[in-house]
Structures are given as structure tokens and as C-alpha cells.
Short mmCIF file of C-alpha atoms and ligand atoms in Angstrom, two decimals:
data_model
loop_
_atom_site.label_atom_id
_atom_site.label_comp_id
_atom_site.label_asym_id
_atom_site.label_seq_id
_atom_site.Cartn_x
_atom_site.Cartn_y
_atom_site.Cartn_z
CA MET J 21 3.27 1.54 16.43
CA ARG J 22 4.05 5.21 15.78
CA LEU J 23 7.09 5.77 13.62
CA VAL J 24 8.99 8.53 11.88
CA LEU J 25 11.01 7.41 8.85
CA VAL J 26 14.13 9.37 7.91
CA GLY J 27 16.49 8.78 5.00
CA PRO J 28 18.08 10.62 2.08
CA PRO J 29 16.86 10.25 -1.51
CA GLY J 30 18.00 6.84 -2.79
CA SER J 31 17.94 5.19 0.66
CA GLY J 32 14.89 3.07 -0.20
CA LYS J 33 12.69 5.02 2.22
CA GLY J 34 9.58 4.72 0.03
CA THR J 35 9.98 0.94 -0.26
CA GLN J 36 10.43 0.48 3.49
CA ALA J 37 7.45 2.76 4.22
CA LYS J 38 5.25 0.54 2.02
CA ARG J 39 6.49 -2.63 3.75
CA LEU J 40 5.84 -1.17 7.22
CA ILE J 41 2.32 -0.09 6.29
CA LYS J 42 1.48 -3.51 4.89
CA SER J 43 3.06 -5.64 7.57
CA LEU J 44 2.11 -3.59 10.65
CA GLY J 45 -1.15 -2.13 9.30
CA LEU J 46 0.01 1.47 9.79
CA THR J 47 -1.48 4.64 8.28
CA TYR J 48 0.91 6.37 5.88
CA ILE J 49 1.36 10.12 6.40
CA GLY J 50 3.51 11.75 3.73
CA THR J 51 3.63 15.53 3.89
CA GLY J 52 5.00 15.66 0.32
CA ASP J 53 1.89 13.76 -0.88
CA ILE J 54 -0.46 16.03 1.09
CA LEU J 55 1.22 19.13 -0.38
CA ARG J 56 1.08 17.74 -3.94
CA GLU J 57 -2.65 17.01 -3.44
CA SER J 58 -3.22 20.59 -2.18
CA ILE J 59 -1.45 21.90 -5.30
CA ARG J 60 -3.63 19.68 -7.51
CA GLN J 61 -6.77 20.98 -5.76
CA LYS J 62 -5.48 24.59 -5.99
CA THR J 63 -6.16 25.31 -2.28
CA ALA J 64 -4.63 28.39 -0.60
CA VAL J 65 -1.85 26.18 0.86
CA GLY J 66 -1.32 24.58 -2.54
CA ARG J 67 -0.91 27.96 -4.26
CA GLU J 68 1.69 29.06 -1.69
CA ALA J 69 3.55 25.73 -1.75
CA GLU J 70 3.70 25.18 -5.51
CA PRO J 71 6.68 27.43 -6.41
CA LEU J 72 8.67 26.09 -3.43
CA LEU J 73 8.13 22.46 -4.40
CA LYS J 74 9.13 23.28 -7.98
CA LEU J 75 12.43 24.68 -6.70
CA GLY J 76 12.98 21.74 -4.32
CA LEU J 77 12.87 24.12 -1.32
CA LEU J 78 11.23 23.33 2.01
CA VAL J 79 7.88 25.00 2.65
CA PRO J 80 7.67 27.15 5.82
CA ASP J 81 7.53 25.20 9.11
CA PRO J 82 4.13 26.65 10.23
CA MET J 83 2.54 25.48 6.96
CA VAL J 84 3.41 21.79 7.47
CA ASN J 85 2.95 21.98 11.26
CA ASP J 86 -0.62 23.28 10.76
CA MET J 87 -1.33 20.63 8.10
CA VAL J 88 -0.20 17.80 10.40
CA ALA J 89 -1.97 19.27 13.47
CA GLU J 90 -5.21 19.52 11.46
CA LEU J 91 -4.93 15.85 10.51
CA PHE J 92 -4.32 14.70 14.10
CA ARG J 93 -7.16 16.86 15.45
CA SER J 94 -9.64 15.66 12.84
CA ALA J 95 -12.08 12.76 13.17
CA LYS J 96 -9.68 10.79 10.96
CA ARG J 97 -6.90 11.02 13.58
CA PRO J 98 -4.38 8.24 12.86
CA GLU J 99 -3.63 6.07 15.91
CA ARG J 100 -0.83 3.95 14.47
CA PHE J 101 1.19 5.52 11.69
CA VAL J 102 4.41 5.96 9.81
CA LEU J 103 5.40 9.56 9.06
CA ASP J 104 7.43 10.08 5.89
CA GLY J 105 8.96 13.50 5.21
CA TYR J 106 7.88 15.06 8.52
CA PRO J 107 9.30 16.33 10.84
CA ARG J 108 12.12 17.61 8.63
CA THR J 109 13.51 20.36 10.90
CA VAL J 110 14.03 20.73 14.66
CA ALA J 111 11.28 23.40 14.76
CA GLN J 112 8.88 20.88 13.19
CA ALA J 113 9.96 18.17 15.66
CA VAL J 114 9.34 20.50 18.62
CA SER J 115 5.89 21.35 17.27
CA PHE J 116 5.13 17.65 16.63
CA ASP J 117 6.29 16.68 20.17
CA ALA J 118 3.79 19.21 21.58
CA LEU J 119 1.02 17.91 19.31
CA MET J 120 1.68 14.30 20.40
CA ARG J 121 1.51 15.38 24.06
CA GLN J 122 -1.77 17.22 23.50
CA GLU J 123 -3.21 14.17 21.78
CA TYR J 124 -1.89 11.77 24.48
CA LEU J 125 0.11 9.90 21.87
CA ARG J 126 3.73 8.79 22.03
CA LEU J 127 6.26 8.14 19.25
CA ASP J 128 7.80 4.66 19.42
CA ALA J 129 10.85 5.10 17.18
CA VAL J 130 12.59 7.24 14.57
CA ILE J 131 13.98 4.92 11.90
CA ASN J 132 17.07 6.42 10.31
CA LEU J 133 17.98 4.69 7.04
CA ALA J 134 21.70 5.38 7.16
CA ILE J 135 23.65 5.40 3.92
CA ASP J 136 26.87 7.00 2.74
CA ASP J 137 26.48 9.98 0.38
CA GLU J 138 28.78 8.38 -2.24
CA GLU J 139 26.64 5.22 -2.22
CA VAL J 140 23.52 7.37 -2.80
CA VAL J 141 25.17 9.15 -5.75
CA SER J 142 26.27 5.85 -7.26
CA ARG J 143 22.83 4.21 -6.76
CA ILE J 144 20.92 7.09 -8.29
CA SER J 145 23.26 7.26 -11.30
CA PHE J 146 21.81 3.86 -12.39
CA ARG J 147 18.23 5.19 -12.48
CA ARG J 148 16.51 5.86 -15.81
CA VAL J 149 12.93 6.69 -16.78
CA CYS J 150 11.01 6.41 -20.03
CA SER J 151 10.94 9.81 -21.77
CA SER J 152 7.34 9.40 -22.94
CA PRO J 153 5.11 11.63 -20.77
CA THR J 154 2.28 9.09 -21.03
CA CYS J 155 4.50 6.16 -19.93
CA GLY J 156 7.36 7.27 -17.63
CA ALA J 157 8.23 3.66 -16.64
CA PRO J 158 11.18 3.50 -14.20
CA TYR J 159 14.32 1.36 -14.79
CA HIS J 160 17.54 0.61 -12.94
CA LEU J 161 20.55 -0.28 -15.11
CA ASN J 162 21.62 -3.00 -12.63
CA ALA J 163 18.54 -4.20 -10.80
CA GLN J 164 15.89 -3.72 -13.50
CA PRO J 165 17.54 -3.05 -16.89
CA PRO J 166 15.49 -2.63 -20.10
CA LYS J 167 15.60 -5.53 -22.60
CA VAL J 168 17.24 -3.25 -25.20
CA ALA J 169 19.72 -0.69 -23.87
CA GLY J 170 18.29 2.84 -23.80
CA VAL J 171 14.80 1.81 -24.95
CA CYS J 172 11.58 1.46 -22.91
CA ASP J 173 10.26 -2.15 -22.82
CA LEU J 174 6.67 -0.91 -22.62
CA CYS J 175 6.42 1.78 -25.29
CA GLY J 176 9.74 1.85 -27.20
CA ALA J 177 10.56 5.49 -26.30
CA ALA J 178 14.10 6.51 -25.30
CA LEU J 179 15.18 6.22 -21.65
CA ILE J 180 16.50 9.34 -19.95
CA CYS J 181 17.99 10.40 -16.62
CA ARG J 182 15.48 12.51 -14.64
CA GLU J 183 16.71 16.01 -13.83
CA ASP J 184 16.26 15.12 -10.13
CA ASP J 185 18.67 12.20 -10.58
CA LEU J 186 21.54 14.14 -12.20
CA GLU J 187 24.67 13.92 -10.02
CA GLU J 188 24.82 17.68 -9.42
CA THR J 189 21.16 17.75 -8.30
CA VAL J 190 21.58 14.69 -6.10
CA ARG J 191 24.61 16.24 -4.36
CA ARG J 192 22.66 19.47 -3.79
CA ARG J 193 19.73 17.53 -2.30
CA LEU J 194 22.13 15.61 -0.02
CA VAL J 195 23.61 18.87 1.30
CA GLU J 196 20.07 20.15 1.99
CA PHE J 197 19.15 16.83 3.60
CA HIS J 198 22.10 16.87 6.03
CA LYS J 199 21.60 20.55 6.85
CA SER J 200 18.23 19.86 8.49
CA THR J 201 18.38 16.13 9.28
CA ASP J 202 21.56 15.95 11.36
CA ALA J 203 20.09 18.33 13.97
CA LEU J 204 16.73 16.55 13.76
CA LEU J 205 18.39 13.22 14.59
CA ASP J 206 20.22 14.84 17.55
CA HIS J 207 16.83 16.05 18.81
CA TYR J 208 15.35 12.53 18.73
CA GLU J 209 18.61 10.93 19.94
CA ARG J 210 18.14 12.87 23.18
CA GLN J 211 14.74 11.19 23.54
CA GLY J 212 16.32 7.75 22.93
CA LEU J 213 14.12 7.20 19.87
CA VAL J 214 16.63 6.88 17.00
CA ARG J 215 17.23 3.46 15.41
CA ASN J 216 20.14 3.65 12.95
CA ILE J 217 19.49 1.08 10.25
CA PRO J 218 22.22 0.55 7.60
CA ALA J 219 20.39 0.91 4.27
CA LEU J 220 22.59 -1.66 2.52
CA GLY J 221 21.71 -5.14 1.27
CA SER J 222 18.35 -6.42 0.04
CA SER J 223 15.18 -4.51 0.85
CA GLU J 224 13.96 -7.65 2.71
CA SER J 225 17.03 -7.80 4.98
CA ILE J 226 16.78 -4.04 5.69
CA PHE J 227 13.11 -4.51 6.55
CA GLN J 228 13.90 -7.37 8.96
CA THR J 229 16.53 -5.20 10.69
CA ILE J 230 13.92 -2.44 11.09
CA LEU J 231 11.39 -4.87 12.59
CA LYS J 232 13.97 -6.21 15.07
CA SER J 233 14.82 -2.66 16.19
CA LEU J 234 11.21 -1.80 17.11
CA PRO J 235 9.89 -1.96 20.67
CA PRO J 236 7.19 -4.58 21.29
CA GLU J 237 3.66 -3.30 20.73
CA PRO J 238 1.34 -3.62 23.70
CA GLY J 239 -1.21 -6.30 22.88
CA PRO J 240 -4.98 -5.87 23.34
CA ARG J 241 -6.19 -5.85 26.95
CA LEU J 242 -7.77 -9.19 27.75
CA VAL J 243 -9.85 -8.10 30.73
P1 AMP O 10 8.80 14.66 -0.40
O1 AMP O 10 7.75 13.99 -1.21
O2 AMP O 10 8.81 14.25 1.05
O3 AMP O 10 10.18 14.56 -1.02
O4 AMP O 10 8.44 16.22 -0.38
C1 AMP O 10 8.33 16.96 -1.56
C2 AMP O 10 8.46 18.44 -1.27
O5 AMP O 10 7.42 18.86 -0.38
C3 AMP O 10 9.75 18.84 -0.57
O6 AMP O 10 10.80 19.06 -1.47
C4 AMP O 10 9.31 20.14 0.12
O7 AMP O 10 9.24 21.19 -0.83
C5 AMP O 10 7.89 19.82 0.54
N1 AMP O 10 7.84 19.21 1.89
C6 AMP O 10 7.37 17.98 2.22
N2 AMP O 10 7.44 17.75 3.53
C7 AMP O 10 7.97 18.90 4.07
C8 AMP O 10 8.32 19.29 5.40
N3 AMP O 10 8.15 18.45 6.45
N4 AMP O 10 8.83 20.53 5.58
C9 AMP O 10 9.00 21.38 4.56
N5 AMP O 10 8.72 21.06 3.27
C10 AMP O 10 8.21 19.84 3.02
#
């Protein structure tokens, strides 16, 4: 199975990616993770990408296109995978389509975790993290509240709202998300690949809906 996973912050994309990897045995490809690793290793790409990531801006298309192409042309080429965070623009999708053709691979589906912007804002407003830099445990005021309000269960430090999770920041990220993603989905819609999955309800029921939307995988040849 070869999948692209699309969804705004707060859609549960990370959780569904993990479930897909585990249940279908897919390789996870997250361009955000690859970029953060390049920054940690202080490579040339990492040095160029660092200020952009800090500002929450997209890195240039050729940079991620080259990174992904290098991965698919390497000995570690993933055969069955879930892509998270790539392609993010139509230019990236066009480049990835060409790469797939060159590698004789075919995408099976683009999973779009669809959720209303207001629902995202409301969900994220319940998130808190421990303020201790050595702990940083995550909480959710509804789903996973701390035992004592405002205090970390693990280390006793105060809980805070991450800057990324402030309403103003979330709304800005949603605008950015729609700016590139709406056209990206149109691109894949024309190829008949988009599966719109409502990202509401339990993570298990969302996962089951995703599984049902996928085409059957060809089994191993018996002859
Ligand atoms: P993510 O972990 O997917 O949220 O990505 C973190 C950051 O990495 C983004 O805010 C961008 O700065 C950068 N990034 C990751 N993937 C891409 C991409 N496909 N195109 C451009 N920038 C990207």
C-alpha cells in the first residue's frame, strides 16, 4: 500500500499514521522529521531549513523534492509507505508523480482527514504541556486531564499552552494549510485518489473508516 496522508494540525494525523504503519506494516516517511534530523546533524540542507522551520514557513519545493527523490533512489527505497507532510504543494505533487513513474511505483490513495476549522480550534484549545523543559508531558483537558488542575502529574511543574497551540497561531496555520492543500487535493482528485475521511469520533472508528476506503492490496503471486 502506498499512501499520502493529509490533514490539518489537530486532525489526529500523527495517530492515524502510527496505526497505519503498525497494522499494514508500512514505512513512515515524514519530511518534517527528515528536516529536523538534518538540522540536528547541521547538514547544508539543515542549515538552510532551520530558520524557515522556526518561522513555521514551508521550505522551498526543490529542497524537499530532492530529499524525497534521494530516498526513493537509494538502496533503502521504500516499497510500501505512508507519506506524512509531503507533497504539500501542487509543484511537489507534480515532482512526486514523476518520481513514482520513474521508479515504476503507483500511489494507491490520498487520505484526507477532513475536519472543520472551528473544530480544530476548539480541540487544540484543550491541549496543555508541562512547562518543565526536561519533562514536557502532554495533557488534554477533556481526554487526558491532569489529576490536579494546572499541575503536571509526573513532575509537579505548571501546565502551559504551547505557543503553537494559541488560537491566533492555530488560525494562522489553518490559513496556510488551506492555501496549499486545497489545490493539492484538486490535483489528486483528478487522479481519483482522494479518500475524504471525516476526522470525527474515536481514533479507532476513524481508522476503520480509513481501512474500508483503501483499495485491496494485491496478494503474493502463488505461481
Ligand atoms: P511537519 O512536521 O510536517 O509539521 O513539518 C515541520 C516543518 O517542516 C514545516 O512547518 C515546514 O517548515 C517543513 N516541511 C515539512 N515538510 C515540508 C514540505 N513538504 N514542504 C515544505 N516544507 C516542509
